[in-house]
Short mmCIF file of N, CA and C in Angstrom, two decimals:
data_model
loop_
_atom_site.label_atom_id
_atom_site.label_comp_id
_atom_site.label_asym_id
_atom_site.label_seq_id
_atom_site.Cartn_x
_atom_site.Cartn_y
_atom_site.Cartn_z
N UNK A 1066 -63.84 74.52 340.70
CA UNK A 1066 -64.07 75.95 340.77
C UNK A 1066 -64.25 76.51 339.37
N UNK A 1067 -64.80 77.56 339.09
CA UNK A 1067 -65.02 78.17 337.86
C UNK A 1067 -63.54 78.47 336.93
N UNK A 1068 -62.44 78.46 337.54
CA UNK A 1068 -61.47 78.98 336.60
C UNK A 1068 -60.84 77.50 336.41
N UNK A 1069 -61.49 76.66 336.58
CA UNK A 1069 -60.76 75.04 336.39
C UNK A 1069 -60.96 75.26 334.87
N UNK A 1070 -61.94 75.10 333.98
CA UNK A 1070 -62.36 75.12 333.04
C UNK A 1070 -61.01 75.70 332.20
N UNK A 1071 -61.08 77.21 332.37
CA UNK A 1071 -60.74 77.75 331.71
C UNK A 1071 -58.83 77.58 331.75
N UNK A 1072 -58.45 77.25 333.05
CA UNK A 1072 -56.92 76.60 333.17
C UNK A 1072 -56.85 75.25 332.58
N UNK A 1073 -57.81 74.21 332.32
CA UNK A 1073 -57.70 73.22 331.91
C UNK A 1073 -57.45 73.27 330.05
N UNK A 1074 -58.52 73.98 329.64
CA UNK A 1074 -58.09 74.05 328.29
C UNK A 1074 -56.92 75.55 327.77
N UNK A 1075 -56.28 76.37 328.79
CA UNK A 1075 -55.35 76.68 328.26
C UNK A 1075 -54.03 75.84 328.49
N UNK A 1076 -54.44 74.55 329.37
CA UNK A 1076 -53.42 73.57 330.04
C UNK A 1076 -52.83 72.65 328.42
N UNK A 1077 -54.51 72.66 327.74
CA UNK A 1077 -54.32 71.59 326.56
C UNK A 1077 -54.16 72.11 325.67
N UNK A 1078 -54.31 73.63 325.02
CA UNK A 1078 -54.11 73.82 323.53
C UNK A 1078 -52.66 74.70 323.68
N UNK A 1079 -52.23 75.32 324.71
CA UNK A 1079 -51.44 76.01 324.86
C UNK A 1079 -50.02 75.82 324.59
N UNK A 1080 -49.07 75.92 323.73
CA UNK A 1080 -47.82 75.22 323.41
C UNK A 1080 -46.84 75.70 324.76
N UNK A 1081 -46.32 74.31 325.30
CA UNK A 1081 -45.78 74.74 326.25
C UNK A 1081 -44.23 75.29 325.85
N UNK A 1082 -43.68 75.37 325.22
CA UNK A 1082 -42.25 75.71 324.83
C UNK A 1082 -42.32 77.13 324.27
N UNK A 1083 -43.74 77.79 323.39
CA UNK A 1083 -43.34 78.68 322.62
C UNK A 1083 -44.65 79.58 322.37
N UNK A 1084 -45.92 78.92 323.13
CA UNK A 1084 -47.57 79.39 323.34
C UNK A 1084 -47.39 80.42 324.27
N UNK A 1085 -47.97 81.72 324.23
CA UNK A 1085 -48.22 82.83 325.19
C UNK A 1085 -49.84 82.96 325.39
N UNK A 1086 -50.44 83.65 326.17
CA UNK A 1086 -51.61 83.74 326.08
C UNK A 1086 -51.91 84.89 326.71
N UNK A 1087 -52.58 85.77 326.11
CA UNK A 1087 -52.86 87.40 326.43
C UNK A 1087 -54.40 87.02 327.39
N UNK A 1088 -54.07 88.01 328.81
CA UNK A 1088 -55.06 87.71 329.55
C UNK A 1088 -55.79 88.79 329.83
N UNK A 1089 -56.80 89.41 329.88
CA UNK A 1089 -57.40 90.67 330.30
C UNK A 1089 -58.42 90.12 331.79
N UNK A 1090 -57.56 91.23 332.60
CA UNK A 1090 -58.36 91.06 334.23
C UNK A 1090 -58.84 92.21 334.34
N UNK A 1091 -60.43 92.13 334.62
CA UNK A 1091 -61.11 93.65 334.90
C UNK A 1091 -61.11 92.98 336.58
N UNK A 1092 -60.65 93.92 337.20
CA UNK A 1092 -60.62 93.21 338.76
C UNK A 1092 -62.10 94.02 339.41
N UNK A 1093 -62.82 92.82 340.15
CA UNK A 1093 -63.70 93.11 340.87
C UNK A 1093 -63.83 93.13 342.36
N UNK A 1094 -63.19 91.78 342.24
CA UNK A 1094 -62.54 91.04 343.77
C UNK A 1094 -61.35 90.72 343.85
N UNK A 1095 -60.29 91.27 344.11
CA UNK A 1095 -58.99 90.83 343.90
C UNK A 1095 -58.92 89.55 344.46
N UNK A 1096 -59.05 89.58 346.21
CA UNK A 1096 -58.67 88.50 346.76
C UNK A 1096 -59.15 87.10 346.10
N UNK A 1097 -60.53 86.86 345.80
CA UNK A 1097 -61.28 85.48 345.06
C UNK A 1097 -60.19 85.75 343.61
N UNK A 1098 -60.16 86.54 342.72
CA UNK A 1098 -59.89 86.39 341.63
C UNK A 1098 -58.37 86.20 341.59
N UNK A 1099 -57.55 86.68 342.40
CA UNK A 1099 -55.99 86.29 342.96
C UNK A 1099 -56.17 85.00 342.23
N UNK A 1100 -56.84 84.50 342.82
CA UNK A 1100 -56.70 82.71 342.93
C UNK A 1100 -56.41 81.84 341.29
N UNK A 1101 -56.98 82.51 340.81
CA UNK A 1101 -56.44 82.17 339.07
C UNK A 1101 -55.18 82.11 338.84
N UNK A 1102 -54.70 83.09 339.32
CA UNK A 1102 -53.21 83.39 339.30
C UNK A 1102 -52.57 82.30 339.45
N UNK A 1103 -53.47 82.35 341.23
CA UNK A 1103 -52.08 81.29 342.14
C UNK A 1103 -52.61 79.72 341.33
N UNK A 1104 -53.59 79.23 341.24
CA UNK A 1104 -54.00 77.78 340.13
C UNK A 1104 -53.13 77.79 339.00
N UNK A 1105 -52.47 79.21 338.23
CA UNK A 1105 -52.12 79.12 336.77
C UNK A 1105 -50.98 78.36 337.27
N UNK A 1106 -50.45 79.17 338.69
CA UNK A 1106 -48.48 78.63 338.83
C UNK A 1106 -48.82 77.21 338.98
N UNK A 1107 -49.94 76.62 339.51
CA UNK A 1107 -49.54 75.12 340.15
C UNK A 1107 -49.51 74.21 339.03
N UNK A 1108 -49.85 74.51 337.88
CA UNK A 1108 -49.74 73.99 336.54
C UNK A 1108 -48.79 74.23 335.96
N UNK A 1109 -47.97 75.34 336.14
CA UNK A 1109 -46.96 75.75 335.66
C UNK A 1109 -46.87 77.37 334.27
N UNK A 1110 -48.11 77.63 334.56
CA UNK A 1110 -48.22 78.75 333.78
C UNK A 1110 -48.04 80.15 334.71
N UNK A 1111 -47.25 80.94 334.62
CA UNK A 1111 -47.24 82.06 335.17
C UNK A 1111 -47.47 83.47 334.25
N UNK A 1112 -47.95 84.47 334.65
CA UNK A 1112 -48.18 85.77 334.23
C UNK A 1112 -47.51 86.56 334.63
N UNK A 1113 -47.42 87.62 333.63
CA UNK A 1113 -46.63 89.30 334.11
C UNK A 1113 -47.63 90.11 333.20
N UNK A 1114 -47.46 91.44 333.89
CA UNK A 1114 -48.34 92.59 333.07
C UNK A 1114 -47.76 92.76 332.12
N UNK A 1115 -48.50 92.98 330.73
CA UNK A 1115 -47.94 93.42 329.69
C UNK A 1115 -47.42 94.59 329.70
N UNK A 1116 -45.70 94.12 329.87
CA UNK A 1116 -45.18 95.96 329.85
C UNK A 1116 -45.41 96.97 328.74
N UNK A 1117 -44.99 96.17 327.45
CA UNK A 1117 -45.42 96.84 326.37
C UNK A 1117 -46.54 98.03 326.24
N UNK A 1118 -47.53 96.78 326.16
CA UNK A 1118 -48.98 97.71 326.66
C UNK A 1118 -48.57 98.87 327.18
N UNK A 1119 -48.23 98.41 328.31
CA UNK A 1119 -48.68 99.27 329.63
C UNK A 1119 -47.84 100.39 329.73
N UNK A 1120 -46.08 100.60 328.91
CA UNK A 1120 -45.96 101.82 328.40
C UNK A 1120 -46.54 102.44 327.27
N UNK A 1121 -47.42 102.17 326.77
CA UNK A 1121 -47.87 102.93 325.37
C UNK A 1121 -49.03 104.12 326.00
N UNK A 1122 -48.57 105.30 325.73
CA UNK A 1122 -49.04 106.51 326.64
C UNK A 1122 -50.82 106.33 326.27
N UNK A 1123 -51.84 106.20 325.60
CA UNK A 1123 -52.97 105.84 325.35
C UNK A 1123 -53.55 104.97 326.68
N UNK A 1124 -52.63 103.58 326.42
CA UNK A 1124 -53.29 102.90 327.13
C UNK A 1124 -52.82 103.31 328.80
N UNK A 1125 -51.87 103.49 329.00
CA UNK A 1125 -51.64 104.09 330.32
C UNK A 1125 -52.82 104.71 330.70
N UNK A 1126 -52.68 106.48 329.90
CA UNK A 1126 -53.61 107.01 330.73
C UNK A 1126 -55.32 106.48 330.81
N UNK A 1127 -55.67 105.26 329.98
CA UNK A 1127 -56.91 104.62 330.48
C UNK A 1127 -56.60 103.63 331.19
N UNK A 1128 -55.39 102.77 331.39
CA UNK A 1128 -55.54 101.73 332.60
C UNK A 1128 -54.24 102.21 333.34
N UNK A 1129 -53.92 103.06 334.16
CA UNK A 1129 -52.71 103.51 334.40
C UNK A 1129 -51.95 102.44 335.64
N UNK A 1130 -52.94 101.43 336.42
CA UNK A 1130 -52.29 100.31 337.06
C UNK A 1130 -51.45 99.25 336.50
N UNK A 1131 -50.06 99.29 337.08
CA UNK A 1131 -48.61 98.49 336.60
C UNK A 1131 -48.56 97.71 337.95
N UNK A 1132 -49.59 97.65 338.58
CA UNK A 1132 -49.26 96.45 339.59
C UNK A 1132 -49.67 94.91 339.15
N UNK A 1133 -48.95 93.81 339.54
CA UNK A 1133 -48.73 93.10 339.15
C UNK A 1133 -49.90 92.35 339.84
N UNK A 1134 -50.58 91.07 339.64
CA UNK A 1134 -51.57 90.79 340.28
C UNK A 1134 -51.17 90.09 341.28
N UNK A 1135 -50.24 89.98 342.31
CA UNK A 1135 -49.94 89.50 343.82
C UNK A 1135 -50.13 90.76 344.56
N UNK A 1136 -50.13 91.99 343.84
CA UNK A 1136 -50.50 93.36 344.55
C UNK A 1136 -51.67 94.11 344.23
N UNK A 1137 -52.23 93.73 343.22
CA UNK A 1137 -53.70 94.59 342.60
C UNK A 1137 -54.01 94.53 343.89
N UNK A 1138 -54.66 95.31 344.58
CA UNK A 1138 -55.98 95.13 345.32
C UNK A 1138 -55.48 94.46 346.70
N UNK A 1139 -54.35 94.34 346.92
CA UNK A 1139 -54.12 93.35 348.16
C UNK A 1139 -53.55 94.64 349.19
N UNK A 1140 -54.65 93.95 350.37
CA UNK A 1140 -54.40 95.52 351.01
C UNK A 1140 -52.98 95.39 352.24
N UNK A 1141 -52.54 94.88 352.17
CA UNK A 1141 -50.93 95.02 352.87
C UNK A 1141 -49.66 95.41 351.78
N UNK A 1142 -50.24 95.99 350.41
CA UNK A 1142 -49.17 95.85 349.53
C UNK A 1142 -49.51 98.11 349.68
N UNK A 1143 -48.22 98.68 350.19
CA UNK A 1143 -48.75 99.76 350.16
C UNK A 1143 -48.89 100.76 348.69
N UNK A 1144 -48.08 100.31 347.32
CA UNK A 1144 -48.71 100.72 346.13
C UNK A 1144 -49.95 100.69 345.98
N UNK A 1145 -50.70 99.24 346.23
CA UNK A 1145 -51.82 99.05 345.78
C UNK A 1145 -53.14 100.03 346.59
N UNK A 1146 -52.72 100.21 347.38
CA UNK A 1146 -53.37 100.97 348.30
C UNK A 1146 -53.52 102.33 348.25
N UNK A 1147 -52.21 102.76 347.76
CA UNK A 1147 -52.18 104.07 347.21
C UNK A 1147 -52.40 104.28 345.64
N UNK A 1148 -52.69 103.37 344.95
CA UNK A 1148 -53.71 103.65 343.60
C UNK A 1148 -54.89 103.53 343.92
N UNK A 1149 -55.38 102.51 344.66
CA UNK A 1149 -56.47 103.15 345.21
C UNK A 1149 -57.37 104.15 345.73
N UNK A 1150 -56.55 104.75 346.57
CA UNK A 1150 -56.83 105.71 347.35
C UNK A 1150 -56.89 107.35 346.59
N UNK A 1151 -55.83 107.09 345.68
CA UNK A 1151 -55.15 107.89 345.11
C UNK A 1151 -55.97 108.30 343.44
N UNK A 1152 -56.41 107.46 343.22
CA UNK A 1152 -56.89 107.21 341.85
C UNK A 1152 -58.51 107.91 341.68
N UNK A 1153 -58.98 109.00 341.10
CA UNK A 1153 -60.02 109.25 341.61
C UNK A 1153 -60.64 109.55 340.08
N UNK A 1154 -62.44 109.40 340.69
CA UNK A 1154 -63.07 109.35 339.55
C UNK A 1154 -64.67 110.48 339.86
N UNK A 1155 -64.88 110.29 338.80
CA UNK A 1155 -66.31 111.50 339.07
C UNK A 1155 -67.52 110.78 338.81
N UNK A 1156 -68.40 111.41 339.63
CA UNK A 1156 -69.61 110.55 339.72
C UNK A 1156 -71.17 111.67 339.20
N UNK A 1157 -71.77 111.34 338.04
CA UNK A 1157 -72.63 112.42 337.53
C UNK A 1157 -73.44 112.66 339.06
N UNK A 1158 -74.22 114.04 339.07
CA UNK A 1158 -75.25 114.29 339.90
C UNK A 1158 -76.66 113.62 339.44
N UNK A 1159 -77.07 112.56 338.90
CA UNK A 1159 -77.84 112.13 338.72
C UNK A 1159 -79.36 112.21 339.62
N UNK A 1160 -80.40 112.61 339.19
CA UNK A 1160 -81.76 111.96 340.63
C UNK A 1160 -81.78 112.78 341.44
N UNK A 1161 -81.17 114.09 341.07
CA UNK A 1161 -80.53 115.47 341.78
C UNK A 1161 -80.03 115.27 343.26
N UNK A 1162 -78.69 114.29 342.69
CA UNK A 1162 -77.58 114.13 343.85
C UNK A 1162 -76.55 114.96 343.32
N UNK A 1163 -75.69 115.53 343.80
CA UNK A 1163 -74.87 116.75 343.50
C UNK A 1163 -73.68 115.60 342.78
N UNK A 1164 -72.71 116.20 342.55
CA UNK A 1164 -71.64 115.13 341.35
C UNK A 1164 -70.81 115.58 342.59
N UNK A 1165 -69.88 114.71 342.55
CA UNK A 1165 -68.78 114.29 342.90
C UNK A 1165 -67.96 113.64 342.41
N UNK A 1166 -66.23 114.20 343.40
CA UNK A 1166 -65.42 112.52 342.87
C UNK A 1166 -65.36 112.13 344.27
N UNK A 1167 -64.54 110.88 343.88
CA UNK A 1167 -64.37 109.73 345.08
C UNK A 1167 -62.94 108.97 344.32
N UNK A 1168 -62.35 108.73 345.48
CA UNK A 1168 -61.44 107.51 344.99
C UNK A 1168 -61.63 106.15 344.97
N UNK A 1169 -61.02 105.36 344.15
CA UNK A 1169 -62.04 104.09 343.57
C UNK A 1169 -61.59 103.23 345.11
N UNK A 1170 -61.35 103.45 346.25
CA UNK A 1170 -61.31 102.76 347.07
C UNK A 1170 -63.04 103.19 348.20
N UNK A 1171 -63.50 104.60 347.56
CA UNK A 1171 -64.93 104.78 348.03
C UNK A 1171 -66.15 104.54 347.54
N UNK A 1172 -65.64 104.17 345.85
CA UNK A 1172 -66.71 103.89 345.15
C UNK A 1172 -67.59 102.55 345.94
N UNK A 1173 -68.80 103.20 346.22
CA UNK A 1173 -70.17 102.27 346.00
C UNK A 1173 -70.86 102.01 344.69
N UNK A 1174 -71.68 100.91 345.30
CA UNK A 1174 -72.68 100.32 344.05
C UNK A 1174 -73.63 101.15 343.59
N UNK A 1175 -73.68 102.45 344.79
CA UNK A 1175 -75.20 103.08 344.35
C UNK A 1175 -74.36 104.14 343.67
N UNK A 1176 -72.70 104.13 344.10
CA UNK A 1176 -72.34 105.35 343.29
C UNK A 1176 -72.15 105.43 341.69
N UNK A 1177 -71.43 103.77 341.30
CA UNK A 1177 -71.37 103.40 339.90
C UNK A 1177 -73.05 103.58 339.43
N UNK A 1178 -74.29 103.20 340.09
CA UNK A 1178 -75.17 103.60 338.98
C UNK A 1178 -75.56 104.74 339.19
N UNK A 1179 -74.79 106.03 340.15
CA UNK A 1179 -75.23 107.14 339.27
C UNK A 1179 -74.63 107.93 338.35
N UNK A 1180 -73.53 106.92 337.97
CA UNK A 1180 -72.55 107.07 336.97
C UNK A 1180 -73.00 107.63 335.28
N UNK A 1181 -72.87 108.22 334.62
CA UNK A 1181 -72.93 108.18 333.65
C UNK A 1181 -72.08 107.04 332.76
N UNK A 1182 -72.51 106.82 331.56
CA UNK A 1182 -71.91 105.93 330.69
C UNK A 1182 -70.30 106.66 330.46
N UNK A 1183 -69.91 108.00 329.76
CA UNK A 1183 -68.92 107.64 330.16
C UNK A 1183 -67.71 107.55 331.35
N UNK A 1184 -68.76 108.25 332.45
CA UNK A 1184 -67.85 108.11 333.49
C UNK A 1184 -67.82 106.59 334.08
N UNK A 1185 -68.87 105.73 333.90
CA UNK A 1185 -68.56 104.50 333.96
C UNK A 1185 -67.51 103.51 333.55
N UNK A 1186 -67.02 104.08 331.96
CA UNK A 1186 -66.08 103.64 331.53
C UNK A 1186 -64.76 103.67 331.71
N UNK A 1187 -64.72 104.74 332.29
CA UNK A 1187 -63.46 105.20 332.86
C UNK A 1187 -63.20 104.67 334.13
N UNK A 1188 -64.23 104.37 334.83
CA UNK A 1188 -64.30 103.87 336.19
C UNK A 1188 -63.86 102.06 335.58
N UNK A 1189 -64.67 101.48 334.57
CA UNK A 1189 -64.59 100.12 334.44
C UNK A 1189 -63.08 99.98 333.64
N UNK A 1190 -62.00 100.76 333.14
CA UNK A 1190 -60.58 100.89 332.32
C UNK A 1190 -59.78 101.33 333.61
N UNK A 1191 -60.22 102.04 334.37
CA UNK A 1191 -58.60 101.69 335.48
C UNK A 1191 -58.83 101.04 336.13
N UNK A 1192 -59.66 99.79 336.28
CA UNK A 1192 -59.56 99.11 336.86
C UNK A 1192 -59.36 97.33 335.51
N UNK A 1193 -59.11 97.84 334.88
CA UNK A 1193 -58.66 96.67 333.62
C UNK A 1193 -56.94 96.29 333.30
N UNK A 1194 -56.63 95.13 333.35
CA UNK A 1194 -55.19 94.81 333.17
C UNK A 1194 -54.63 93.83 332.31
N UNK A 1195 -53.99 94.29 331.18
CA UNK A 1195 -53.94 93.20 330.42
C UNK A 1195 -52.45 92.23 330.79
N UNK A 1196 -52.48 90.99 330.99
CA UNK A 1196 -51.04 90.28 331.23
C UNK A 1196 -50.89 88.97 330.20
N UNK A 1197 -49.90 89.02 330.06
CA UNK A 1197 -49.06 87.44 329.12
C UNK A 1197 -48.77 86.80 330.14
N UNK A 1198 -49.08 85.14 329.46
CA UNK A 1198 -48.70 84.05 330.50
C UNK A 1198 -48.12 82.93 329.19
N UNK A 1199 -47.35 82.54 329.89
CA UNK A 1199 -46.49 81.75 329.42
C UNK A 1199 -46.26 80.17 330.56
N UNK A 1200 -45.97 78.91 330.16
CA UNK A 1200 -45.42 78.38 330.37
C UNK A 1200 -44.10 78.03 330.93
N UNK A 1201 -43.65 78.27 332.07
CA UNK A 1201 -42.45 78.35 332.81
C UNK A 1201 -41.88 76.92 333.41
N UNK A 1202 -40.83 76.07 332.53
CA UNK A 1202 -40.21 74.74 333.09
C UNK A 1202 -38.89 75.84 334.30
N UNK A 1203 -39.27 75.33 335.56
CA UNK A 1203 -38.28 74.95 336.36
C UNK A 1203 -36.64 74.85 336.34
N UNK A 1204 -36.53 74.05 335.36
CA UNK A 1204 -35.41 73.78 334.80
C UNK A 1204 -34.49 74.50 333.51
N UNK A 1205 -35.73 75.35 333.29
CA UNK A 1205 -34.89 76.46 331.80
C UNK A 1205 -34.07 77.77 332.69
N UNK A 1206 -34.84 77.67 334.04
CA UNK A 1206 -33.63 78.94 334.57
C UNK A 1206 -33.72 79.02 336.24
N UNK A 1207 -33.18 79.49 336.50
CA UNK A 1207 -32.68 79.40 338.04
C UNK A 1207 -34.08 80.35 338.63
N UNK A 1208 -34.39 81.24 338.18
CA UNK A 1208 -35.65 82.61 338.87
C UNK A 1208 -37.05 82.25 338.11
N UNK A 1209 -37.88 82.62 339.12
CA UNK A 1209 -39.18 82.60 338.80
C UNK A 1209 -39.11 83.04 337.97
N UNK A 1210 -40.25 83.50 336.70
CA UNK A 1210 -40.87 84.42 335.96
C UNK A 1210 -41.37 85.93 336.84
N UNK A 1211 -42.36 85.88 337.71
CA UNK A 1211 -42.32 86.60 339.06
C UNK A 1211 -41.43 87.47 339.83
N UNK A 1212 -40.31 87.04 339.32
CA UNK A 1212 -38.86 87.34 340.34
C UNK A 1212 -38.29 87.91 339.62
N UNK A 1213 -38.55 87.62 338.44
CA UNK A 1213 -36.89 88.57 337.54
C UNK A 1213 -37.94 89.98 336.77
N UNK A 1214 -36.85 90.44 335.92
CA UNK A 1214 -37.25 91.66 335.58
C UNK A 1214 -38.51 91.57 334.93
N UNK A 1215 -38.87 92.66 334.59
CA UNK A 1215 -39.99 92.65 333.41
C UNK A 1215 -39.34 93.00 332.25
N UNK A 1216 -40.41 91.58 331.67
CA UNK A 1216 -39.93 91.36 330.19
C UNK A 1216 -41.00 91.95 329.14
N UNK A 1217 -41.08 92.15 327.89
CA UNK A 1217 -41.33 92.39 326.57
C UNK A 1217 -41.80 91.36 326.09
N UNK A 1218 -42.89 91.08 325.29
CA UNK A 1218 -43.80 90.21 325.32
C UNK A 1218 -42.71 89.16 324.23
N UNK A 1219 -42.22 89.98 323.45
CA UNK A 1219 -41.07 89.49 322.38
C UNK A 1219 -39.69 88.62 323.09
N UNK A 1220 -39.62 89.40 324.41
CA UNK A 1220 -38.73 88.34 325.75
C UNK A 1220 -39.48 87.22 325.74
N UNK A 1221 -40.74 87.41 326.49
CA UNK A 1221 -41.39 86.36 327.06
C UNK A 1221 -41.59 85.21 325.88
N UNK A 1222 -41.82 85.36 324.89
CA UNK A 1222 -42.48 84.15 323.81
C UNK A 1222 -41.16 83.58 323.11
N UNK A 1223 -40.39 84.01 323.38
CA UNK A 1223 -38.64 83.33 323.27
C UNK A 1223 -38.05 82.24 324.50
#
């Protein structure tokens, strides 16, 4: 599959004891792109959202999603559903179609191109997520990475 590649050589240069690796997911397809995720654990690399980041008021209000990627986009998770739904964006009147917003769970393809550039951008940043992945032995602690709190990237690389 296409993300073999890219799990294989963070499999080989990646220090497993003390290597982190900063990941940026612009999600398109959650469900297909999930799957990176779930490939990283079977190797033993797991991810969390960068909390850091993701409190620093800047980047919030351009990527304001703190869902974790077992919930981005997964539609039985009811957060994810309600950033969706909830999350709304404006669409220029372009081709003399009147402007609107929509929530990014209505956005169409014909609606992103009558997007302006920067309402595009704004449309393509809340939907962007940056996460750390780390190397997780089994044996260094009783809880997933997944399971326990959220950590500080300065946690995680310790």
């Amino acid at each position: 599959e296409s993300y073999d590649p890219l799990l294989k050589t963070i499999q080989q240069h990646l220090h497993r004891e003390t290597g982190i690796v900063m990941f940026a997911a612009r999600w398109r397809k959650p469900d297909l792109e999930r799957s990176f995720f779930q490939k990283a654990e079977t190797i033993g690399l797991h991810f969390e959202l960068w909390t850091e980041l993701a409190e620093c008021v800047e980047f919030r209000r351009r990527c304001p999603c703190v869902l974790g990627w077992r919930e981005y986009g997964n539609p039985d998770c009811e957060e994810s559903n309600n950033f969706f739904h909830e999350t709304i964006v404006s669409i220029a009147g372009a081709n003399g179609n009147t402007p609107c917003t929509k929530s990014l769970a209505e956005v169409t393809e014909a609606d992103m191109e009558r997007m302006n550039d920067e309402e595009y951008t704004v449309y393509e940043e809340l939907q962007v997520q940056l996460y750390i992945g780390k190397f997780f032995d089994s044996s260094d602690d009783n809880e997933m990475p997944s399971q326990s709190k959220k950590r500080s990237v300065g946690e995680i690389s310790n």
